CSV table of C-alpha atoms and ligand atoms in Angstrom, one decimal:
chain,number,residue,atom,x,y,z
O,832,MET,CA,0.2,26.9,-22.3
O,833,THR,CA,0.0,30.6,-21.3
O,834,ALA,CA,-2.2,33.2,-19.6
O,835,ALA,CA,-2.9,33.5,-15.9
O,836,ARG,CA,-6.4,32.9,-14.7
O,837,GLN,CA,-6.9,30.1,-17.1
O,838,PRO,CA,-9.5,27.5,-16.0
O,839,ILE,CA,-8.1,24.6,-14.0
O,840,GLY,CA,-9.2,21.1,-13.0
O,841,VAL,CA,-8.9,19.8,-9.5
O,842,ILE,CA,-9.1,16.1,-9.0
O,843,GLY,CA,-9.9,15.1,-5.4
O,844,THR,CA,-12.0,17.3,-3.1
O,845,GLY,CA,-10.5,16.6,0.3
O,846,TYR,CA,-8.7,19.3,2.3
O,847,VAL,CA,-6.0,20.1,-0.2
O,848,GLY,CA,-8.4,19.8,-3.3
O,849,LEU,CA,-11.1,22.0,-1.9
O,850,VAL,CA,-8.8,24.7,-0.6
O,851,THR,CA,-6.9,24.7,-3.8
O,852,ALA,CA,-10.1,24.9,-5.8
O,853,ALA,CA,-11.7,27.7,-3.7
O,854,GLY,CA,-8.4,29.6,-3.6
O,855,PHE,CA,-7.9,29.6,-7.3
O,856,ALA,CA,-11.6,30.4,-7.9
O,857,GLN,CA,-11.1,33.4,-5.5
O,858,LEU,CA,-8.1,34.5,-7.7
O,859,GLY,CA,-10.4,34.4,-10.7
O,860,SER,CA,-10.0,31.0,-12.3
O,861,GLU,CA,-12.9,28.8,-13.4
O,862,VAL,CA,-12.3,25.6,-11.5
O,863,TYR,CA,-13.6,22.1,-12.5
O,864,CYS,CA,-13.6,19.8,-9.4
O,865,VAL,CA,-13.8,16.1,-9.8
O,866,ASP,CA,-14.3,13.4,-7.1
O,867,ILE,CA,-15.3,9.8,-7.3
O,868,ASP,CA,-17.4,10.2,-4.1
O,869,ALA,CA,-20.9,11.0,-5.5
O,870,ASP,CA,-22.2,11.9,-2.0
O,871,LYS,CA,-19.5,14.5,-1.6
O,872,ILE,CA,-20.0,15.9,-5.0
O,873,GLY,CA,-23.8,16.1,-4.3
O,874,GLN,CA,-23.1,18.0,-1.1
O,875,LEU,CA,-20.8,20.4,-2.9
O,876,GLN,CA,-23.3,20.9,-5.7
O,877,ARG,CA,-25.9,21.8,-3.0
O,878,GLY,CA,-23.5,24.3,-1.5
O,879,GLU,CA,-22.6,22.2,1.5
O,880,VAL,CA,-19.0,21.8,2.6
O,881,PRO,CA,-18.1,18.2,3.7
O,882,ILE,CA,-15.1,19.2,5.9
O,883,TYR,CA,-14.6,21.6,8.7
O,884,GLU,CA,-12.0,24.3,7.7
O,885,PRO,CA,-12.5,27.9,8.9
O,886,GLY,CA,-13.4,30.3,6.1
O,887,LEU,CA,-13.7,27.5,3.4
O,888,GLY,CA,-17.5,27.5,3.3
O,889,GLU,CA,-17.6,31.3,2.8
O,890,LEU,CA,-14.9,31.1,0.1
O,891,ILE,CA,-16.8,28.4,-1.8
O,892,ALA,CA,-20.1,30.3,-1.4
O,893,ASP,CA,-18.5,33.6,-2.6
O,894,ASN,CA,-17.1,31.8,-5.7
O,895,ARG,CA,-20.0,29.5,-6.4
O,896,GLU,CA,-20.4,30.5,-10.1
O,897,ARG,CA,-16.7,29.8,-10.8
O,898,LEU,CA,-16.7,26.4,-9.0
O,899,HIS,CA,-18.0,23.3,-10.9
O,900,PHE,CA,-18.4,19.9,-9.3
O,901,SER,CA,-18.6,16.5,-11.1
O,902,THR,CA,-18.0,12.8,-10.6
O,903,VAL,CA,-16.4,12.5,-14.0
O,904,LEU,CA,-13.3,13.9,-15.5
O,905,ASP,CA,-14.8,15.0,-18.9
O,906,GLU,CA,-15.7,18.6,-18.1
O,907,ALA,CA,-12.3,19.3,-16.4
O,908,VAL,CA,-10.5,17.8,-19.4
O,909,GLU,CA,-12.6,19.8,-21.8
O,910,HIS,CA,-12.2,23.2,-20.1
O,911,ALA,CA,-8.8,23.0,-18.3
O,912,ARG,CA,-5.3,22.3,-19.4
O,913,LEU,CA,-3.8,22.1,-15.9
O,914,LEU,CA,-5.3,19.2,-13.9
O,915,PHE,CA,-4.3,19.5,-10.2
O,916,VAL,CA,-4.1,16.1,-8.6
O,917,CYS,CA,-5.2,16.3,-4.9
O,918,VAL,CA,-6.1,12.8,-4.1
O,919,GLY,CA,-5.3,11.0,-0.9
O,920,THR,CA,-2.0,9.1,-0.5
O,921,PRO,CA,-2.5,7.3,2.9
O,922,PRO,CA,0.1,4.9,4.3
O,923,THR,CA,-0.1,1.2,3.5
O,924,HIS,CA,0.5,-1.5,6.0
O,925,SER,CA,4.2,-1.3,5.2
O,926,GLY,CA,4.2,2.4,5.9
O,927,ASP,CA,4.8,3.3,2.2
O,928,ALA,CA,2.4,5.7,0.5
O,929,ASP,CA,-0.6,4.1,-1.1
O,930,LEU,CA,-0.5,5.6,-4.6
O,931,SER,CA,-3.6,3.8,-5.9
O,932,ALA,CA,-5.7,6.9,-6.2
O,933,VAL,CA,-2.9,8.7,-8.0
O,934,HIS,CA,-2.6,5.7,-10.4
O,935,ALA,CA,-6.4,5.8,-11.0
O,936,VAL,CA,-6.1,9.4,-12.1
O,937,VAL,CA,-3.2,8.6,-14.4
O,938,ASP,CA,-5.3,5.7,-15.9
O,939,ALA,CA,-8.3,8.0,-16.4
O,940,VAL,CA,-6.7,11.0,-18.2
O,941,PRO,CA,-6.9,10.8,-21.9
O,942,SER,CA,-3.8,10.9,-24.2
O,943,SER,CA,-3.2,14.6,-24.8
O,944,ALA,CA,-0.4,17.0,-25.6
O,945,GLU,CA,-2.6,19.8,-24.3
O,946,HIS,CA,-2.8,18.8,-20.7
O,947,ALA,CA,-0.6,18.6,-17.7
O,948,LEU,CA,-1.0,16.7,-14.4
O,949,VAL,CA,0.0,19.0,-11.5
O,950,MET,CA,0.8,16.8,-8.5
O,951,LYS,CA,-0.4,18.4,-5.2
O,952,SER,CA,-0.7,15.2,-3.3
O,953,THR,CA,2.3,14.3,-1.2
O,954,VAL,CA,4.1,11.5,-2.9
O,955,PRO,CA,7.4,9.7,-2.4
O,956,CYS,CA,10.4,11.2,-4.1
O,957,GLY,CA,10.7,9.4,-7.5
O,958,THR,CA,6.9,9.2,-8.1
O,959,GLY,CA,7.0,11.7,-10.9
O,960,ARG,CA,9.6,9.6,-12.7
O,961,SER,CA,7.6,6.4,-12.4
O,962,LEU,CA,4.3,8.1,-13.4
O,963,ARG,CA,6.0,9.5,-16.4
O,964,ARG,CA,7.0,5.9,-17.3
O,965,VAL,CA,3.4,4.6,-16.8
O,966,LEU,CA,2.0,7.4,-18.9
O,967,SER,CA,4.5,6.5,-21.7
O,968,GLU,CA,3.5,2.8,-21.5
O,969,GLN,CA,-0.1,3.8,-21.8
O,970,GLY,CA,0.7,5.9,-24.9
O,971,LYS,CA,0.1,9.1,-23.1
O,972,GLY,CA,3.7,10.3,-23.0
O,973,ALA,CA,2.7,13.7,-24.4
O,974,ILE,CA,1.0,14.7,-21.2
O,975,ASP,CA,3.1,17.2,-19.2
O,976,TYR,CA,3.9,16.6,-15.5
O,977,VAL,CA,4.6,19.2,-12.8
O,978,SER,CA,5.2,18.6,-9.1
O,979,CYS,CA,3.7,21.4,-7.0
O,980,PRO,CA,3.5,20.2,-3.4
O,981,GLU,CA,1.1,21.8,-1.0
O,982,PHE,CA,2.2,23.3,2.3
O,983,LEU,CA,-1.2,24.3,3.8
O,984,LYS,CA,-1.9,23.6,7.5
O,985,GLU,CA,-5.4,22.4,8.5
O,986,GLY,CA,-7.2,25.1,10.4
O,987,SER,CA,-5.4,28.0,8.6
O,988,ALA,CA,-5.4,26.5,5.1
O,989,ILE,CA,-7.1,29.5,3.4
O,990,ASN,CA,-4.6,31.9,4.8
O,991,ASP,CA,-1.8,29.5,3.9
O,992,PHE,CA,-3.1,29.3,0.3
O,993,MET,CA,-3.4,33.1,0.0
O,994,HIS,CA,0.0,33.9,1.7
O,995,PRO,CA,2.3,31.0,0.9
O,996,ASP,CA,5.9,31.1,2.3
O,997,ARG,CA,6.9,29.8,-1.1
O,998,VAL,CA,5.6,28.0,-4.1
O,999,VAL,CA,7.6,25.0,-5.3
O,1000,ILE,CA,7.4,24.0,-8.9
O,1001,GLY,CA,9.1,20.8,-10.0
O,1002,GLU,CA,9.2,20.5,-13.8
O,1003,GLU,CA,10.8,18.6,-16.6
O,1004,GLU,CA,13.2,20.3,-18.8
O,1005,GLY,CA,11.6,22.2,-21.7
O,1006,SER,CA,8.1,21.6,-20.4
O,1007,PRO,CA,5.7,24.6,-20.8
O,1008,ALA,CA,3.4,23.6,-17.9
O,1009,GLY,CA,5.8,24.9,-15.2
O,1010,ASP,CA,5.4,28.4,-16.6
O,1011,ALA,CA,1.6,28.0,-16.6
O,1012,VAL,CA,1.5,26.9,-13.0
O,1013,ALA,CA,3.9,29.8,-12.1
O,1014,GLU,CA,1.5,32.3,-13.8
O,1015,LEU,CA,-1.4,31.0,-11.8
O,1016,TYR,CA,0.4,31.7,-8.5
O,1017,GLU,CA,2.0,35.0,-9.7
O,1018,SER,CA,-0.5,37.4,-8.1
O,1019,LEU,CA,0.3,35.9,-4.6
O,1020,GLU,CA,3.8,37.3,-4.9
O,1021,ALA,CA,5.4,34.4,-3.1
O,1022,PRO,CA,9.0,33.3,-3.6
O,1023,LEU,CA,9.1,30.7,-6.3
O,1024,VAL,CA,11.4,27.6,-6.1
O,1025,ARG,CA,11.6,26.2,-9.6
O,1026,THR,CA,13.4,22.9,-9.7
O,1027,ASP,CA,13.3,19.4,-11.1
O,1028,VAL,CA,10.4,17.0,-10.2
O,1029,ALA,CA,12.4,14.8,-7.8
O,1030,SER,CA,13.7,17.8,-5.8
O,1031,ALA,CA,10.2,19.3,-5.5
O,1032,GLU,CA,9.0,15.9,-4.2
O,1033,MET,CA,11.8,15.8,-1.7
O,1034,ILE,CA,11.3,19.5,-0.5
O,1035,LYS,CA,7.8,18.5,0.7
O,1036,LEU,CA,8.9,15.4,2.6
O,1037,ALA,CA,12.0,17.2,4.0
O,1038,ALA,CA,10.0,20.2,5.2
O,1039,ASN,CA,7.5,18.0,7.1
O,1040,ALA,CA,10.2,15.8,8.5
O,1041,PHE,CA,12.2,18.9,9.7
O,1042,LEU,CA,9.1,20.4,11.4
O,1043,ALA,CA,8.4,17.1,13.1
O,1044,THR,CA,12.0,16.9,14.2
O,1045,LYS,CA,11.8,20.4,15.7
O,1046,ILE,CA,8.7,19.3,17.7
O,1047,SER,CA,10.3,16.1,19.0
O,1048,PHE,CA,13.5,18.0,19.8
O,1049,ILE,CA,11.6,20.6,22.0
O,1050,ASN,CA,9.6,17.8,23.6
O,1051,GLU,CA,12.8,16.0,24.7
O,1052,ILE,CA,14.2,19.4,26.0
O,1053,ALA,CA,10.9,19.7,27.9
O,1054,ASN,CA,11.4,16.3,29.4
O,1055,VAL,CA,14.9,17.2,30.5
O,1056,CYS,CA,13.5,20.5,31.9
O,1057,GLU,CA,11.2,18.5,34.1
O,1058,GLU,CA,14.3,16.8,35.6
O,1059,THR,CA,16.3,19.9,36.0
O,1060,GLY,CA,13.8,22.5,37.1
O,1061,ALA,CA,14.2,24.6,33.9
O,1062,ASN,CA,11.1,26.1,32.1
O,1063,VAL,CA,10.7,24.9,28.5
O,1064,LEU,CA,8.7,28.0,27.6
O,1065,ASP,CA,11.6,30.3,28.4
O,1066,VAL,CA,14.1,27.9,26.9
O,1067,ALA,CA,12.1,27.8,23.6
O,1068,ARG,CA,11.8,31.5,23.5
O,1069,GLY,CA,15.5,32.0,24.2
O,1070,VAL,CA,16.5,29.4,21.6
O,1071,GLY,CA,13.9,30.5,19.0
O,1072,LEU,CA,15.0,34.1,19.0
O,1073,ASP,CA,18.1,32.9,17.2
O,1074,ASP,CA,17.4,33.8,13.6
O,1075,ARG,CA,19.0,30.5,12.5
O,1076,ILE,CA,16.5,28.5,14.6
O,1077,GLY,CA,13.3,30.6,14.6
O,1078,PRO,CA,10.5,30.6,17.1
O,1079,ARG,CA,7.9,28.4,15.4
O,1080,PHE,CA,7.2,24.7,16.0
O,1081,LEU,CA,9.0,24.9,19.3
O,1082,GLN,CA,5.9,24.3,21.5
O,1083,ALA,CA,6.4,21.3,23.7
O,1084,GLY,CA,3.3,19.2,24.3
O,1085,VAL,CA,1.7,15.7,24.0
O,1086,GLY,CA,3.3,15.1,20.7
O,1087,TYR,CA,2.5,16.0,17.1
O,1088,GLY,CA,-0.5,14.4,15.5
O,1089,GLY,CA,-2.4,14.7,12.2
O,1090,SER,CA,-2.1,12.6,9.1
O,1091,CYS,CA,0.8,14.5,7.5
O,1092,PHE,CA,3.7,14.5,9.9
O,1093,THR,CA,3.0,10.9,11.0
O,1094,LYS,CA,2.7,9.7,7.4
O,1095,ASP,CA,5.4,11.8,5.8
O,1096,VAL,CA,8.1,11.2,8.5
O,1097,SER,CA,7.6,7.4,8.1
O,1098,ALA,CA,7.4,7.7,4.3
O,1099,LEU,CA,10.7,9.5,4.2
O,1100,LYS,CA,12.3,7.1,6.6
O,1101,LEU,CA,11.1,4.1,4.5
O,1102,LEU,CA,12.0,5.8,1.2
O,1103,ALA,CA,15.6,6.1,2.5
O,1104,ALA,CA,15.5,2.5,3.8
O,1105,ASN,CA,14.2,1.1,0.5
O,1106,SER,CA,17.1,2.7,-1.3
O,1107,GLY,CA,19.6,1.3,1.3
O,1108,TYR,CA,20.0,4.3,3.6
O,1109,HIS,CA,19.2,4.1,7.3
O,1110,PHE,CA,17.8,7.5,8.3
O,1111,GLN,CA,18.6,7.2,12.0
O,1112,LEU,CA,17.4,10.7,13.1
O,1113,LEU,CA,13.8,10.1,11.8
O,1114,GLY,CA,13.6,6.8,13.8
O,1115,ALA,CA,14.3,8.8,16.9
O,1116,VAL,CA,11.8,11.6,16.0
O,1117,ILE,CA,9.0,9.0,15.6
O,1118,GLU,CA,9.9,7.2,18.9
O,1119,VAL,CA,10.1,10.4,20.9
O,1120,ASN,CA,6.7,11.4,19.6
O,1121,GLU,CA,5.1,8.0,20.5
O,1122,LEU,CA,6.6,8.2,24.0
O,1123,GLN,CA,5.5,11.8,24.4
O,1124,LYS,CA,1.8,10.8,23.8
O,1125,ARG,CA,2.1,8.4,26.7
O,1126,ARG,CA,4.0,10.5,29.3
O,1127,VAL,CA,0.7,12.1,30.5
O,1128,VAL,CA,-0.3,8.7,31.8
O,1129,ALA,CA,2.8,8.5,34.0
O,1130,LYS,CA,2.1,12.1,35.3
O,1131,LEU,CA,-1.5,11.1,36.2
O,1132,GLN,CA,-0.1,8.0,38.0
O,1133,ARG,CA,2.4,10.1,39.9
O,1134,HIS,CA,-0.4,12.2,41.3
O,1135,LEU,CA,-3.3,9.8,41.6
O,1136,GLY,CA,-1.6,6.4,42.0
O,1137,ASN,CA,-3.3,3.4,40.4
O,1138,LEU,CA,-5.7,4.8,37.7
O,1139,ALA,CA,-8.2,2.0,37.9
O,1140,GLY,CA,-11.6,3.5,38.5
O,1141,LYS,CA,-10.3,7.1,38.4
O,1142,ARG,CA,-12.4,9.6,36.4
O,1143,ILE,CA,-10.3,11.5,33.8
O,1144,ALA,CA,-11.8,14.3,31.8
O,1145,VAL,CA,-10.1,14.9,28.4
O,1146,LEU,CA,-10.5,18.3,26.9
O,1147,GLY,CA,-9.9,18.3,23.2
O,1148,LEU,CA,-9.8,15.4,20.8
O,1149,ALA,CA,-8.8,16.8,17.4
O,1150,PHE,CA,-5.1,16.7,16.6
O,1151,LYS,CA,-5.0,20.5,16.8
O,1152,PRO,CA,-7.5,23.3,17.2
O,1153,ASN,CA,-9.8,24.5,14.3
O,1154,THR,CA,-10.2,21.1,12.7
O,1155,ASP,CA,-12.3,18.1,13.2
O,1156,ASP,CA,-9.5,15.8,11.9
O,1157,MET,CA,-8.8,12.9,14.2
O,1158,ARG,CA,-6.1,11.3,12.1
O,1159,GLY,CA,-3.0,10.6,14.2
O,1160,ALA,CA,-4.5,12.5,17.2
O,1161,SER,CA,-2.6,12.2,20.5
O,1162,SER,CA,-6.0,12.0,22.2
O,1163,LEU,CA,-6.6,8.5,20.7
O,1164,VAL,CA,-3.4,7.0,22.2
O,1165,LEU,CA,-4.1,8.7,25.5
O,1166,ALA,CA,-7.7,7.6,25.7
O,1167,ALA,CA,-6.8,4.0,24.8
O,1168,ARG,CA,-3.9,3.9,27.3
O,1169,LEU,CA,-6.1,5.3,30.1
O,1170,ALA,CA,-8.8,2.8,29.3
O,1171,ALA,CA,-6.2,0.1,29.5
O,1172,GLU,CA,-5.2,1.3,33.0
O,1173,GLY,CA,-8.9,1.0,34.0
O,1174,ALA,CA,-9.6,4.7,34.2
O,1175,HIS,CA,-13.0,6.1,33.1
O,1176,VAL,CA,-12.4,8.7,30.4
O,1177,ARG,CA,-15.0,11.3,29.5
O,1178,ALA,CA,-14.0,13.6,26.6
O,1179,TYR,CA,-15.3,16.8,25.1
O,1180,ASP,CA,-14.3,18.5,21.8
O,1181,PRO,CA,-16.3,21.5,20.4
O,1182,VAL,CA,-16.0,20.1,16.8
O,1183,ALA,CA,-14.3,16.7,16.5
O,1184,ALA,CA,-16.4,14.4,18.8
O,1185,GLY,CA,-18.4,13.0,15.8
O,1186,GLU,CA,-15.2,12.1,14.0
O,1187,ALA,CA,-13.7,10.7,17.2
O,1188,LYS,CA,-16.6,8.4,17.7
O,1189,LYS,CA,-16.1,7.0,14.2
O,1190,VAL,CA,-12.6,5.8,15.1
O,1191,MET,CA,-13.2,5.1,18.8
O,1192,PRO,CA,-16.9,4.2,19.1
O,1193,GLN,CA,-16.6,3.2,22.8
O,1194,LEU,CA,-15.3,6.7,23.7
O,1195,ASP,CA,-17.6,8.5,26.2
O,1196,CYS,CA,-18.1,12.0,24.9
O,1197,GLY,CA,-20.0,14.8,26.7
O,1198,ASP,CA,-21.7,17.9,25.3
O,1199,SER,CA,-19.8,20.5,27.3
O,1200,VAL,CA,-16.7,21.1,29.4
O,1201,LEU,CA,-18.6,21.4,32.6
O,1202,GLU,CA,-20.4,18.1,31.9
O,1203,VAL,CA,-17.2,16.1,31.4
O,1204,VAL,CA,-15.3,17.6,34.3
O,1205,SER,CA,-18.1,16.9,36.8
O,1206,GLU,CA,-16.8,14.5,39.5
O,1207,ALA,CA,-13.5,14.1,37.6
O,1208,ASP,CA,-10.3,13.2,39.5
O,1209,ALA,CA,-8.2,14.9,36.9
O,1210,VAL,CA,-8.5,17.0,33.8
O,1211,VAL,CA,-6.1,16.6,30.8
O,1212,LEU,CA,-6.0,19.3,28.2
O,1213,VAL,CA,-5.0,17.7,24.9
O,1214,THR,CA,-6.1,20.3,22.2
O,1215,GLU,CA,-5.8,24.0,22.9
O,1216,TRP,CA,-9.2,25.1,21.6
O,1217,PRO,CA,-9.8,28.8,22.4
O,1218,GLU,CA,-12.9,27.8,24.4
O,1219,PHE,CA,-10.6,26.0,26.9
O,1220,LEU,CA,-8.3,28.9,27.3
O,1221,ALA,CA,-11.2,31.1,28.3
O,1222,LEU,CA,-12.7,28.7,30.9
O,1223,ASP,CA,-13.8,29.8,34.4
O,1224,TRP,CA,-11.4,27.5,36.3
O,1225,SER,CA,-13.1,28.2,39.6
O,1226,GLU,CA,-16.3,26.7,38.2
O,1227,VAL,CA,-14.3,23.8,36.8
O,1228,ALA,CA,-12.7,23.3,40.3
O,1229,ALA,CA,-16.2,23.4,41.9
O,1230,ARG,CA,-17.4,20.6,39.7
O,1231,MET,CA,-14.4,18.3,39.9
O,1232,SER,CA,-13.9,15.9,42.8
O,1233,GLY,CA,-10.1,16.0,42.5
O,1234,LYS,CA,-7.8,19.0,41.9
O,1235,LEU,CA,-5.3,17.9,39.2
O,1236,VAL,CA,-5.1,19.6,35.8
O,1237,ILE,CA,-2.5,18.4,33.2
O,1238,ASP,CA,-2.0,20.9,30.5
O,1239,GLY,CA,-0.7,18.9,27.6
O,1240,ARG,CA,-0.2,22.0,25.4
O,1241,ASN,CA,1.2,24.4,27.9
O,1242,ALA,CA,-1.7,26.7,26.9
O,1243,LEU,CA,-3.1,27.5,30.4
O,1244,ASP,CA,-1.9,30.0,33.0
O,1245,PRO,CA,-0.7,28.2,36.1
O,1246,VAL,CA,-1.3,31.3,38.3
O,1247,VAL,CA,-5.0,31.3,37.3
O,1248,LEU,CA,-5.4,27.6,38.0
O,1249,ASP,CA,-3.5,27.9,41.3
O,1250,ALA,CA,-5.9,30.7,42.3
O,1251,ALA,CA,-8.8,28.4,41.6
O,1252,GLY,CA,-7.4,25.9,44.0
O,1253,LEU,CA,-6.2,23.5,41.3
O,1254,THR,CA,-2.9,21.6,41.0
O,1255,TYR,CA,-1.4,22.5,37.6
O,1256,GLU,CA,1.1,20.4,35.7
O,1257,GLY,CA,2.3,21.3,32.2
O,1258,ILE,CA,5.0,19.8,29.9
O,1259,GLY,CA,8.5,20.9,30.9
O,1260,ARG,CA,7.2,23.7,33.1
O,1261,PRO,CA,8.2,23.9,36.8
V,991,UGA,C1,1.5,20.0,8.4
V,991,UGA,C2,2.5,21.1,7.9
V,991,UGA,O1,2.7,22.1,8.9
V,991,UGA,C3,2.0,21.8,6.6
V,991,UGA,O2,3.0,22.7,6.2
V,991,UGA,C4,1.8,20.7,5.6
V,991,UGA,O3,1.3,21.2,4.4
V,991,UGA,C5,0.8,19.6,6.1
V,991,UGA,O4,1.3,19.1,7.3
V,991,UGA,C6,0.7,18.6,5.1
V,991,UGA,O5,1.7,17.9,4.8
V,991,UGA,O6,-0.4,18.5,4.4
V,991,UGA,P1,-0.8,20.1,9.6
V,991,UGA,O7,-0.6,18.6,9.8
V,991,UGA,O8,-2.1,20.6,9.1
V,991,UGA,O9,0.3,20.7,8.7
V,991,UGA,O10,-0.7,20.7,11.1
V,991,UGA,P2,0.5,21.5,11.9
V,991,UGA,O11,0.0,22.8,12.2
V,991,UGA,O12,1.8,21.4,11.3
V,991,UGA,O13,0.5,20.6,13.3
V,991,UGA,C7,0.9,19.3,13.3
V,991,UGA,C8,0.9,18.8,14.7
V,991,UGA,O14,2.1,19.3,15.4
V,991,UGA,C9,-0.3,19.1,15.6
V,991,UGA,O15,-0.7,18.0,16.4
V,991,UGA,C10,0.3,20.2,16.5
V,991,UGA,O16,-0.4,20.3,17.7
V,991,UGA,C11,1.7,19.8,16.7
V,991,UGA,N1,2.6,20.9,17.0
V,991,UGA,C12,2.8,21.9,16.2
V,991,UGA,C13,3.3,20.8,18.2
V,991,UGA,O17,3.2,19.9,19.0
V,991,UGA,N2,4.2,21.8,18.5
V,991,UGA,C14,4.4,22.9,17.7
V,991,UGA,O18,5.2,23.7,18.0
V,991,UGA,C15,3.7,22.9,16.5
């Protein structure tokens, strides 16, 4: 298996699959995309992009002649040797990863010494080994297997694909597919980590768990700052300038959301537990994050007293800006807690309101910031969309009936809010 720019197959057209497909098409590969969802494939064939990811639509349009979409595997198997597996691995009720979509792919690939499965989906450490066993049992032991975990972030996924911090390739000894994957990524000039399959799987889980730990750590520091009068923004800057720590993922806030951290931290904790090891640190990371999502309620109560009947405007629903993804979003916990306290919540998000309504149909969403802040007793900023950072706060103040603004992302300027006559409270800021 040689030669860069060889055609590839991409199985699964979610965030990871579509970005991988569009990215490799942009680098010059013919890409054969497969998904069992006929509606999604129909949309893609018509040039419509079923998810919101900045730049993805343009990249797909620019490379339309190199991107092929189908509901069946045949074309991908016919044209491509490397089949990138990008299917979902959501948590089951037990918190373990649901690998049924991965197993469906394994069942569907034909027996072939020519092909390799390249696992992009996040899977527990040990999955490669067990899939290898299943393939052998099905008489398809000749298929090669590579673990190539994805590190893209929603909202900046195209940039992450084009400028990866590293490319991790987990391969079996003597397998040619690892070289073929390395060649595909060569022009991106990223550091390559070539290792065994289990280590590659663990790198992905450990990276996400460490980033989540960094966030829970700074959130706890912020909570202590609130007790001691220190400012977490200065603390994070002072700490992050240490090369050994680094400045990123030290923004205190209302907790991390998204499907990946929530899922992967639990998956790693359970993976350890299932093999008899109690991963204490991750238990604390998860608990701190859950409490952090709820702390805003206590802040509101401190200022407003009983929240029954109070009008609270929530700015931002998506788990972070530049995405419509609502999975694991802190806004869901906050809105549900406020409703349980009897508050009336009105929310606005420039992109994610539709997705939010799917998971929380009773949520009252408005069409603009000024609409939802009207008559509000308090405003809570949950997602730091650029639109909110550029708001005219005097106009917001004029519409509100109260004065309180809780900045759940430390994204606003307290001086500006103060000048508008508003009472500002951030996370860990005096
Ligand atoms: C995360 C990882 O960052 C990616 O490297 C990984 O590929 C991806 O999961 C995955 O496993 O697929 P993502 O979930 O898209 O990416 O989003 P992040 O940018 O990491 O943000 C996650 C959450 O942490 C957001 O809710 C964000 O607001 C929060 N966050 C982030 C903080 O609260 N503080 C920070 O300093 C940084």
